[in-house]
Amino acid sequence: ERVGRDELAAAYAFLRTIEHRLQMRRDEQTQRLPLDGDDLAAFARFCGFETRAAFEAALLRHAGRVQAHYVLLFETAPSLSAEVGDLVFSGSEDDPATLATLAALGFTDPARTVETVRGWHFGRRPAVRTARARAVLTELLPSLLQALGGTAEPDAALNTLDHAFARMPDASELLTILLAHERLRLLFSDILGTAPRLAATVGTGPHVLDAVLDPDFVAPTTDPAAVAAQYAALVGSPADHETFLDRSRDAARQLRFVTGARLLSGILSAAQAGEAYSTIAEAAVTASLAAVERVFAAEYGAVPKGRCAILAVGRLGSRQLTAESDLDLVIVYDFDPEDRTTTGRRAIDAVVAYNRLAQRLYAALTVQTRRGGLYAVDLRLRPGGEHSPTAVQVRGFLAYHRSEAEVWEHMVLTRARVIAGDPGLGAEIEAGIRETVAQVRDAGAVCRAARDMRGLVAREKGHRGPLDLKMAPGALLDLEFLAQALVLGHAHEQPALVGATADAVLEQAGASGVLPVDTAGRLAAAYRLFDAVHHWQRLVGADGTA
């Protein structure tokens, strides 16, 4: 006990010191470590560590100790189920004492709760029809009901679990895990009560809960290389393309579940969760492109000196994906026009090859397999939209944006970045985008064009009510259009604006005098608030109509 006390006290002192140092850097209230590697290294030195690695090791050591004591505290605590009260679900009549117990636990409709649980015991749901599942359920039920009663909406949580049982073939594994781990039982109950989509993921594969027990659960990373390695480890070495498709969906589902659970647990902020979801999508696109290229090369061969890159725009471009975001992608390619035929047994022209490759990549990301889908993907933001070829040649892409694109298309480019494919081609694309976005423009004309486009979107798509924080007047889309217009109007003087998030653009506009400082600050704060709530809406499945 003394060792535990000393370790927790030392961890508290260490973490509090780090918090103070964070707040001293820019004189602001924050608990967020720098994400940039160089910035983190500088902060590590500010905290007295010689290297970033030494700082990270100390931080993870203290976090691991806290995690270990936290788990021990909950898993060795005496069970409270014995003190729950009477819980009788046999027979056809409701037991008055059981109804009273359920009411005391927080259920507002105890009779319906009894009916639901009685149905489980009678095997009315596929998940609890085996003798093993019902035996574990009987032992788990008092503590499970108590955990559900501690959520914000016990009746809704129970209803979500009942729906999950209706879809699951066998809940034995899930129930056994919940019986063995108090901590997971509490987290799963919170998920049932607040994030039914996460609960559905658990119902599909209960093993995703294992990640919550891993010490790394409290030490998330958004480093692309680290997440790509995690993704590759989960996918493994599939024997064929169909197996890859299944495993890639399982891998993304597990990593997205862990991100949602970290957001729900307060380990990640909404903004950090956006970065995490984006990094997972990058790993999925990168792995899918490599898998498709392998299959394609076996059939058609390679394009001599051919290169392909995937450009992300929208929320993926700005690293702000939510739990349910689509991927907005543009597939760009290049080849030697003097040698444009593939080398395989079924030789085809390079333009045909890259458009077929693009279509296969789209299928790899979107097709429904027995393991479900991976992502919804929108390719319409390429030049020419849905009426043009699926992939675009790099010279045509850059020439279009230099001379033909409308202002709204350049607004899209303000948060574009290459996420996969050939590094050289990616650098060429991003350099061309920076040049295009940084053209000298009439700021007033840009704002008028942005206003007209916003009006068109409002007329065509409307919104679902004041809590539709993406589309409602005065919400995220208005602030994003404003930020994008500011980038196009001032990037020639302030190139750092290109690729920045909307709140960063707004703050820079205040710092540079483009907007009054107090106005810029309020707009940036409003954006961060709306964006955070929007992340939570997408996590819990709210549609913004309330």
Coordinates of C-alpha atoms in Angstrom, one line a residue:
E1 CA 0.0 0.0 0.0
R2 CA 2.9 2.4 0.8
V3 CA 4.5 1.7 -2.6
G4 CA 1.2 2.4 -4.3
R5 CA 0.7 5.6 -2.3
D6 CA 4.2 6.8 -3.1
E7 CA 3.9 6.0 -6.8
L8 CA 0.6 7.7 -7.2
A9 CA 1.9 10.8 -5.3
A10 CA 5.0 10.9 -7.5
A11 CA 2.8 10.6 -10.7
Y12 CA 0.5 13.4 -9.5
A13 CA 3.4 15.7 -8.8
F14 CA 5.0 14.9 -12.2
L15 CA 1.8 15.4 -14.2
R16 CA 0.9 18.6 -12.3
T17 CA 4.4 19.9 -13.1
I18 CA 4.0 19.1 -16.8
E19 CA 0.6 20.8 -16.8
H20 CA 2.1 24.0 -15.3
R21 CA 4.9 24.0 -17.8
L22 CA 2.4 23.6 -20.7
Q23 CA 0.4 26.6 -19.4
M24 CA 3.6 28.7 -19.0
R25 CA 4.6 28.3 -22.6
R26 CA 1.8 30.4 -24.1
D27 CA 0.1 31.7 -21.0
E28 CA -3.1 29.6 -21.7
Q29 CA -5.2 27.0 -19.9
T30 CA -4.3 23.7 -21.6
Q31 CA -3.4 20.1 -20.8
R32 CA -2.5 19.2 -24.4
L33 CA 1.0 18.2 -25.3
P34 CA 2.5 19.4 -28.6
L35 CA 1.8 17.0 -31.5
D36 CA 4.7 18.2 -33.7
G37 CA 7.8 16.2 -33.0
D38 CA 10.2 19.2 -32.9
D39 CA 7.8 21.2 -30.7
L40 CA 7.5 18.2 -28.3
A41 CA 11.3 17.9 -28.2
A42 CA 11.6 21.6 -27.3
F43 CA 9.0 21.2 -24.6
A44 CA 10.8 18.2 -23.2
R45 CA 14.0 20.3 -22.8
F46 CA 11.9 23.0 -21.2
C47 CA 10.8 20.4 -18.6
G48 CA 14.4 19.4 -17.9
F49 CA 14.8 16.4 -20.1
E50 CA 17.7 16.1 -22.4
T51 CA 15.7 14.4 -25.2
R52 CA 12.2 13.9 -26.3
A53 CA 12.6 10.1 -25.8
A54 CA 13.6 10.6 -22.2
F55 CA 10.5 12.7 -21.6
E56 CA 8.2 10.3 -23.3
A57 CA 9.6 7.4 -21.3
A58 CA 9.1 9.2 -18.0
L59 CA 5.5 10.2 -19.0
L60 CA 4.6 6.7 -20.0
R61 CA 6.2 5.2 -16.9
H62 CA 4.1 7.4 -14.6
A63 CA 0.9 6.8 -16.7
G64 CA 1.5 3.1 -16.7
R65 CA 1.8 3.1 -12.9
V66 CA -1.4 5.1 -12.5
Q67 CA -3.2 2.8 -14.9
A68 CA -2.0 -0.3 -13.0
H69 CA -3.2 1.0 -9.7
Y70 CA -6.5 2.2 -11.3
V71 CA -7.2 -1.3 -12.7
L72 CA -6.2 -2.9 -9.4
L73 CA -8.5 -0.6 -7.5
F74 CA -11.6 -1.6 -9.5
E75 CA -10.8 -5.3 -10.1
T76 CA -10.1 -6.0 -6.4
A77 CA -12.9 -4.0 -5.0
P78 CA -15.6 -6.0 -3.3
S79 CA -18.6 -6.7 -5.6
L80 CA -21.6 -4.5 -4.9
S81 CA -24.0 -6.9 -6.5
A82 CA -24.8 -8.6 -3.2
E83 CA -26.2 -5.3 -2.0
V84 CA -28.2 -4.6 -5.1
G85 CA -31.4 -6.1 -3.7
D86 CA -33.9 -8.7 -5.0
L87 CA -33.7 -9.6 -8.6
V88 CA -36.1 -12.3 -9.6
F89 CA -37.0 -12.8 -13.3
S90 CA -38.5 -16.3 -13.3
G91 CA -42.2 -17.0 -13.6
S92 CA -44.8 -15.0 -15.5
E93 CA -45.7 -12.4 -12.8
D94 CA -43.5 -9.4 -12.0
D95 CA -41.9 -9.6 -8.5
P96 CA -42.7 -6.4 -6.6
A97 CA -39.4 -6.4 -4.8
T98 CA -37.5 -6.7 -8.1
L99 CA -39.5 -3.8 -9.5
A100 CA -38.5 -1.8 -6.5
T101 CA -34.9 -2.8 -6.8
L102 CA -34.8 -1.7 -10.5
A103 CA -36.4 1.6 -9.7
A104 CA -33.8 2.2 -7.0
L105 CA -31.1 1.4 -9.5
G106 CA -32.4 4.2 -11.8
F107 CA -34.6 2.4 -14.3
T108 CA -37.7 4.5 -15.0
D109 CA -39.7 1.6 -16.5
P110 CA -38.9 -1.4 -14.2
A111 CA -41.7 -3.6 -15.7
R112 CA -40.3 -3.3 -19.2
T113 CA -36.8 -4.0 -17.8
V114 CA -38.2 -7.2 -16.2
E115 CA -39.8 -8.2 -19.5
T116 CA -36.6 -7.7 -21.4
V117 CA -34.4 -9.6 -19.0
R118 CA -36.9 -12.4 -18.7
G119 CA -36.8 -12.7 -22.5
W120 CA -33.0 -13.1 -22.3
H121 CA -33.4 -15.9 -19.7
F122 CA -35.9 -17.6 -22.0
G123 CA -33.5 -17.4 -24.9
R124 CA -35.6 -15.1 -27.0
R125 CA -32.5 -13.4 -28.4
P126 CA -30.0 -15.3 -30.5
A127 CA -27.1 -14.1 -28.4
V128 CA -28.3 -15.8 -25.2
R129 CA -29.8 -19.1 -26.5
T130 CA -26.8 -21.3 -25.6
A131 CA -26.7 -22.8 -22.1
R132 CA -23.2 -21.2 -21.6
A133 CA -24.4 -17.7 -22.5
R134 CA -27.4 -17.9 -20.1
A135 CA -25.2 -19.3 -17.3
V136 CA -22.8 -16.4 -17.5
L137 CA -25.6 -14.0 -17.9
T138 CA -27.2 -15.2 -14.7
E139 CA -24.0 -14.6 -12.7
L140 CA -23.3 -11.3 -14.4
L141 CA -26.8 -9.8 -14.3
P142 CA -26.8 -8.1 -10.8
S143 CA -23.6 -6.2 -11.4
L144 CA -24.5 -5.5 -15.0
L145 CA -27.8 -4.0 -14.1
Q146 CA -26.1 -2.0 -11.4
A147 CA -23.6 -0.7 -14.0
L148 CA -26.4 0.2 -16.4
G149 CA -28.3 1.9 -13.6
G150 CA -25.3 4.2 -13.2
T151 CA -25.5 5.6 -16.7
A152 CA -27.3 8.7 -17.7
E153 CA -30.1 6.8 -19.4
P154 CA -30.4 3.3 -17.9
D155 CA -33.5 2.3 -19.9
A156 CA -31.9 3.4 -23.2
A157 CA -28.7 1.5 -22.3
L158 CA -30.7 -1.7 -21.6
N159 CA -32.6 -1.2 -24.8
T160 CA -29.4 -0.9 -26.8
L161 CA -28.0 -4.0 -25.2
D162 CA -31.2 -5.9 -26.1
H163 CA -30.9 -4.8 -29.7
A164 CA -27.3 -6.0 -29.8
F165 CA -28.3 -9.4 -28.4
A166 CA -30.9 -9.6 -31.2
R167 CA -28.1 -9.2 -33.8
M168 CA -25.3 -11.3 -32.2
P169 CA -25.1 -15.0 -32.8
D170 CA -23.6 -15.8 -29.4
A171 CA -22.8 -13.4 -26.5
S172 CA -20.8 -15.9 -24.4
E173 CA -17.5 -14.2 -25.1
L174 CA -18.7 -10.7 -24.4
L175 CA -20.5 -11.8 -21.2
T176 CA -17.5 -13.6 -20.0
I177 CA -15.3 -10.6 -20.5
L178 CA -17.7 -8.3 -18.7
L179 CA -18.0 -10.8 -15.8
A180 CA -14.2 -10.9 -15.4
H181 CA -13.5 -7.1 -15.6
E182 CA -15.4 -4.5 -13.5
R183 CA -13.7 -1.7 -15.4
L184 CA -14.8 -3.0 -18.8
R185 CA -18.3 -3.5 -17.4
L186 CA -18.5 0.1 -16.4
L187 CA -17.1 1.4 -19.7
F188 CA -19.4 -0.9 -21.7
S189 CA -22.4 0.3 -19.8
D190 CA -21.4 4.0 -20.5
I191 CA -21.0 3.1 -24.2
L192 CA -24.5 1.5 -24.2
G193 CA -26.0 4.5 -22.6
T194 CA -24.3 7.2 -24.7
A195 CA -22.7 5.7 -27.9
P196 CA -24.9 2.9 -29.4
R197 CA -22.6 2.8 -32.5
L198 CA -19.7 1.9 -30.3
A199 CA -21.8 -0.7 -28.6
A200 CA -22.7 -2.2 -32.0
T201 CA -18.9 -2.6 -32.7
V202 CA -18.5 -4.5 -29.4
G203 CA -21.4 -6.7 -30.4
T204 CA -19.8 -7.5 -33.7
G205 CA -16.4 -8.3 -32.1
P206 CA -16.2 -8.4 -28.3
H207 CA -12.4 -8.7 -28.6
V208 CA -12.1 -5.0 -29.3
L209 CA -12.6 -4.5 -25.5
D210 CA -9.2 -6.1 -25.0
A211 CA -7.6 -2.9 -26.2
V212 CA -9.1 -1.0 -23.2
L213 CA -7.1 -3.3 -20.9
D214 CA -3.8 -2.6 -22.7
P215 CA -1.6 0.0 -20.9
D216 CA -1.3 1.9 -24.2
F217 CA -5.0 2.7 -23.9
V218 CA -4.1 5.7 -21.8
A219 CA -1.1 6.7 -24.1
P220 CA -2.7 7.3 -27.5
T221 CA -0.7 8.3 -30.5
T222 CA -1.6 10.1 -33.7
D223 CA 1.8 9.6 -35.3
P224 CA 1.1 8.3 -38.9
A225 CA 4.0 5.8 -38.8
A226 CA 2.9 4.3 -35.5
V227 CA -0.8 4.1 -36.5
A228 CA 0.2 2.5 -39.8
A229 CA 2.2 -0.1 -37.9
Q230 CA -0.7 -0.8 -35.6
Y231 CA -3.0 -1.2 -38.7
A232 CA -0.5 -3.4 -40.5
A233 CA -0.2 -5.6 -37.4
L234 CA -3.9 -6.1 -37.2
V235 CA -4.2 -6.9 -40.9
G236 CA -1.3 -9.3 -40.8
S237 CA -0.4 -11.2 -44.0
P238 CA -3.7 -12.1 -45.7
A239 CA -3.5 -14.9 -48.3
D240 CA -5.6 -13.2 -50.9
H241 CA -7.3 -9.9 -51.6
E242 CA -10.7 -10.9 -50.2
T243 CA -9.1 -11.7 -46.9
F244 CA -7.3 -8.4 -46.9
L245 CA -10.6 -6.6 -47.4
D246 CA -12.1 -8.4 -44.4
R247 CA -9.1 -7.8 -42.2
S248 CA -8.8 -4.2 -43.2
R249 CA -12.4 -3.6 -42.0
D250 CA -11.7 -5.4 -38.7
A251 CA -8.5 -3.3 -38.2
A252 CA -10.2 0.0 -38.9
R253 CA -13.2 -0.9 -36.7
Q254 CA -11.0 -1.8 -33.8
L255 CA -8.9 1.3 -34.0
R256 CA -11.9 3.6 -34.4
F257 CA -13.5 1.9 -31.4
V258 CA -10.5 2.5 -29.3
T259 CA -10.5 6.2 -30.4
G260 CA -14.2 6.5 -29.5
A261 CA -13.7 4.9 -26.2
R262 CA -10.8 7.2 -25.4
L263 CA -12.9 10.2 -26.3
L264 CA -15.7 8.9 -24.1
S265 CA -13.3 8.3 -21.3
G266 CA -11.8 11.8 -21.5
I267 CA -8.3 10.5 -22.6
L268 CA -8.7 12.3 -25.9
S269 CA -10.2 15.7 -26.5
A270 CA -12.6 16.1 -29.5
A271 CA -9.8 17.7 -31.6
Q272 CA -7.4 15.0 -30.7
A273 CA -10.0 12.4 -31.6
G274 CA -10.3 14.1 -35.0
E275 CA -6.6 13.7 -35.5
A276 CA -6.7 10.0 -34.4
Y277 CA -9.7 9.2 -36.7
S278 CA -7.8 10.9 -39.6
T279 CA -4.6 9.0 -39.0
I280 CA -6.6 5.7 -39.0
A281 CA -8.1 6.6 -42.3
E282 CA -4.7 7.5 -43.8
A283 CA -3.5 4.0 -42.7
A284 CA -6.5 2.4 -44.3
V285 CA -6.1 4.3 -47.6
T286 CA -2.4 3.6 -47.7
A287 CA -2.8 -0.1 -47.0
S288 CA -5.7 -0.4 -49.5
L289 CA -3.8 1.4 -52.3
A290 CA -0.8 -1.0 -51.8
A291 CA -3.1 -4.1 -51.8
V292 CA -4.9 -2.9 -55.0
E293 CA -1.6 -2.1 -56.7
R294 CA -0.3 -5.6 -56.0
V295 CA -3.4 -7.3 -57.5
F296 CA -3.5 -4.9 -60.4
A297 CA 0.2 -5.4 -61.2
A298 CA -0.3 -9.2 -61.3
E299 CA -3.0 -8.7 -64.0
Y300 CA -1.8 -5.7 -66.0
G301 CA 1.8 -5.1 -65.0
A302 CA 3.2 -1.7 -64.1
V303 CA 3.1 1.6 -65.9
P304 CA 6.7 2.5 -66.8
K305 CA 7.7 5.5 -64.6
G306 CA 4.1 5.7 -63.4
R307 CA 3.2 7.3 -60.2
C308 CA 0.0 7.7 -58.2
A309 CA -0.9 9.8 -55.1
I310 CA -4.1 10.2 -53.1
L311 CA -5.1 13.7 -52.2
A312 CA -7.4 14.2 -49.2
V313 CA -9.6 17.2 -48.9
G314 CA -12.4 18.1 -46.5
R315 CA -12.2 16.9 -42.9
L316 CA -9.6 14.3 -43.7
G317 CA -7.5 17.0 -45.4
S318 CA -7.6 19.1 -42.2
R319 CA -7.2 16.1 -39.9
Q320 CA -10.6 16.6 -38.3
L321 CA -12.5 13.4 -39.2
T322 CA -15.4 12.5 -36.9
A323 CA -16.5 9.0 -36.0
E324 CA -18.8 8.9 -39.0
S325 CA -17.1 11.1 -41.6
D326 CA -16.9 10.2 -45.2
L327 CA -13.5 10.4 -47.0
D328 CA -13.2 13.1 -49.7
L329 CA -10.4 12.0 -52.0
V330 CA -8.9 12.9 -55.3
I331 CA -6.8 10.3 -57.1
V332 CA -3.9 11.8 -59.1
Y333 CA -1.4 10.0 -61.4
D334 CA 1.5 10.7 -63.7
F335 CA 3.4 8.7 -66.3
D336 CA 5.9 9.1 -69.1
P337 CA 3.9 10.0 -72.3
E338 CA 6.6 8.4 -74.4
D339 CA 6.1 5.0 -72.8
R340 CA 2.5 4.7 -71.8
T341 CA 1.7 1.0 -72.0
T342 CA 1.7 -1.4 -69.0
T343 CA 4.2 -4.2 -68.9
G344 CA 1.9 -7.1 -68.0
R345 CA 0.4 -10.0 -70.0
R346 CA -2.7 -7.8 -70.5
A347 CA -1.1 -4.6 -71.5
I348 CA -3.3 -1.5 -71.5
D349 CA -2.8 2.3 -71.9
A350 CA -1.6 4.2 -68.9
V351 CA -4.7 6.4 -68.7
V352 CA -7.0 3.4 -68.8
A353 CA -4.8 1.7 -66.2
Y354 CA -4.9 4.4 -63.6
N355 CA -8.6 4.9 -64.0
R356 CA -9.2 1.1 -63.5
L357 CA -6.8 1.3 -60.5
A358 CA -8.8 4.2 -59.1
Q359 CA -12.0 2.3 -59.5
R360 CA -10.6 -0.7 -57.7
L361 CA -9.3 1.5 -54.9
Y362 CA -12.7 3.0 -54.5
A363 CA -14.2 -0.5 -54.3
A364 CA -11.6 -1.7 -51.8
L365 CA -12.6 1.2 -49.5
T366 CA -16.3 1.1 -49.9
V367 CA -17.5 -2.4 -50.8
Q368 CA -19.6 -4.3 -48.2
T369 CA -17.9 -7.6 -47.3
R370 CA -19.1 -10.1 -44.7
R371 CA -17.1 -7.9 -42.3
G372 CA -19.1 -4.8 -43.3
G373 CA -17.8 -1.6 -45.0
L374 CA -14.6 0.4 -44.5
Y375 CA -15.5 4.0 -45.4
A376 CA -17.9 6.0 -47.5
V377 CA -15.8 7.8 -50.1
D378 CA -16.6 10.8 -52.2
L379 CA -14.5 11.4 -55.3
R380 CA -16.6 14.2 -56.8
L381 CA -14.2 17.0 -55.8
R382 CA -11.9 16.2 -58.7
P383 CA -11.8 18.5 -61.7
G384 CA -15.0 17.9 -63.7
G385 CA -16.7 16.1 -60.8
E386 CA -18.7 12.9 -61.4
H387 CA -18.8 13.5 -65.1
S388 CA -15.0 13.2 -65.5
P389 CA -12.7 10.1 -65.3
T390 CA -12.2 8.7 -61.8
A391 CA -8.5 9.6 -61.7
V392 CA -6.9 12.8 -63.0
Q393 CA -3.5 13.3 -64.5
V394 CA -1.3 15.7 -62.5
R395 CA -0.6 18.1 -65.3
G396 CA -4.3 18.4 -66.0
F397 CA -5.1 18.8 -62.3
L398 CA -2.7 21.6 -61.8
A399 CA -3.5 23.3 -65.1
Y400 CA -7.3 23.2 -64.3
H401 CA -6.8 24.9 -60.9
R402 CA -4.5 27.5 -62.4
S403 CA -6.8 28.7 -65.1
E404 CA -10.3 27.1 -65.0
A405 CA -11.4 26.3 -61.4
E406 CA -14.0 28.5 -59.6
V407 CA -13.4 30.1 -56.3
W408 CA -15.2 27.4 -54.4
E409 CA -12.9 24.8 -55.8
H410 CA -9.9 26.7 -54.6
M411 CA -11.6 27.0 -51.2
V412 CA -11.6 23.2 -51.2
L413 CA -7.8 23.2 -51.8
T414 CA -7.1 25.3 -48.7
R415 CA -7.2 22.2 -46.5
A416 CA -5.9 19.6 -49.0
R417 CA -2.9 17.3 -48.4
V418 CA -1.5 14.1 -49.9
I419 CA -2.0 11.1 -47.6
A420 CA -0.8 8.2 -49.7
G421 CA 1.1 7.1 -52.8
D422 CA 4.3 8.3 -54.4
P423 CA 6.2 10.8 -52.2
G424 CA 7.7 12.7 -55.2
L425 CA 4.3 13.1 -56.9
G426 CA 2.8 14.1 -53.6
A427 CA 5.3 16.9 -53.1
E428 CA 4.7 18.1 -56.7
I429 CA 0.9 18.2 -56.1
E430 CA 1.2 20.0 -52.7
A431 CA 3.6 22.6 -54.2
G432 CA 1.2 23.3 -57.0
I433 CA -1.7 23.6 -54.5
R434 CA 0.3 26.1 -52.4
E435 CA 1.1 28.1 -55.5
T436 CA -2.6 28.1 -56.6
V437 CA -4.0 29.0 -53.2
A438 CA -1.4 31.8 -52.7
Q439 CA -2.3 33.7 -55.8
V440 CA -2.9 37.4 -55.3
R441 CA -6.7 37.9 -55.3
D442 CA -9.4 40.5 -54.7
A443 CA -10.4 39.6 -51.1
G444 CA -13.7 41.2 -51.6
A445 CA -14.5 39.2 -54.7
V446 CA -13.5 36.0 -52.8
C447 CA -15.8 36.8 -50.0
R448 CA -18.7 37.4 -52.3
A449 CA -18.1 34.1 -54.1
A450 CA -17.9 32.3 -50.8
R451 CA -21.2 33.9 -49.7
D452 CA -22.9 32.9 -53.0
M453 CA -21.7 29.3 -52.6
R454 CA -22.9 29.2 -49.0
G455 CA -26.3 30.4 -50.2
L456 CA -26.4 27.7 -52.9
V457 CA -25.5 25.0 -50.3
A458 CA -28.2 26.3 -48.0
R459 CA -30.8 26.1 -50.8
E460 CA -29.8 22.7 -52.0
K461 CA -29.1 20.9 -48.7
G462 CA -30.8 23.0 -46.0
H463 CA -30.3 21.9 -42.4
R464 CA -32.0 19.7 -39.8
G465 CA -32.4 22.3 -37.1
P466 CA -30.4 24.6 -34.8
L467 CA -28.4 21.7 -33.4
D468 CA -27.3 20.6 -36.9
L469 CA -23.9 22.1 -36.1
K470 CA -22.5 21.4 -39.5
M471 CA -25.1 23.0 -41.8
A472 CA -27.2 25.3 -39.6
P473 CA -26.8 29.1 -40.1
G474 CA -24.0 30.5 -38.0
A475 CA -22.5 27.1 -37.4
L476 CA -19.5 25.1 -38.7
L477 CA -20.0 25.5 -42.4
D478 CA -20.3 29.3 -42.1
L479 CA -17.1 29.5 -40.1
E480 CA -15.2 27.1 -42.4
F481 CA -16.3 29.2 -45.5
L482 CA -15.2 32.3 -43.7
A483 CA -11.8 30.8 -42.9
Q484 CA -11.3 29.5 -46.4
A485 CA -12.1 32.9 -47.9
L486 CA -9.6 34.4 -45.5
V487 CA -7.0 31.9 -46.7
L488 CA -7.6 32.7 -50.4
G489 CA -7.6 36.4 -49.8
H490 CA -4.4 36.6 -47.7
A491 CA -2.3 33.5 -48.3
H492 CA -0.1 35.4 -50.7
E493 CA 1.0 37.5 -47.7
Q494 CA 0.7 34.7 -45.1
P495 CA 1.5 31.3 -46.7
A496 CA 1.3 29.6 -43.3
L497 CA -2.5 29.9 -43.5
V498 CA -2.6 27.2 -46.2
G499 CA -3.6 23.9 -44.7
A500 CA -4.4 25.3 -41.2
T501 CA -7.6 24.5 -39.4
A502 CA -10.4 27.0 -39.4
D503 CA -9.9 28.1 -35.8
A504 CA -6.1 28.6 -36.5
V505 CA -6.9 30.7 -39.6
L506 CA -9.3 32.9 -37.6
E507 CA -6.8 33.4 -34.8
Q508 CA -4.1 34.3 -37.3
A509 CA -6.5 36.7 -39.0
G510 CA -6.8 38.5 -35.7
A511 CA -3.1 38.5 -35.0
S512 CA -2.4 40.0 -38.4
G513 CA -5.0 42.7 -38.2
V514 CA -7.3 41.2 -40.9
L515 CA -10.0 40.9 -38.3
P516 CA -10.4 42.7 -34.9
V517 CA -8.6 40.6 -32.3
D518 CA -11.6 40.1 -30.1
T519 CA -13.9 39.2 -33.0
A520 CA -11.3 36.6 -34.3
G521 CA -11.0 35.2 -30.8
R522 CA -14.7 34.8 -30.4
L523 CA -15.1 33.2 -33.8
A524 CA -12.2 30.8 -33.2
A525 CA -13.6 29.8 -29.8
A526 CA -17.1 29.3 -31.3
Y527 CA -15.6 27.1 -34.0
R528 CA -13.8 24.9 -31.4
L529 CA -17.0 24.6 -29.4
F530 CA -19.2 23.7 -32.3
D531 CA -16.6 21.3 -33.7
A532 CA -16.2 19.5 -30.3
V533 CA -20.0 19.2 -29.9
H534 CA -20.2 17.9 -33.5
H535 CA -17.7 15.2 -32.7
W536 CA -19.8 14.1 -29.8
Q537 CA -22.9 14.2 -31.9
R538 CA -21.3 11.9 -34.4
L539 CA -20.0 9.6 -31.7
V540 CA -23.3 9.1 -29.9
G541 CA -25.4 9.1 -33.1
A542 CA -27.3 12.4 -32.6
D543 CA -28.7 13.8 -35.8
G544 CA -28.9 17.5 -34.8
T545 CA -32.7 17.7 -35.0
A546 CA -33.5 18.1 -31.3

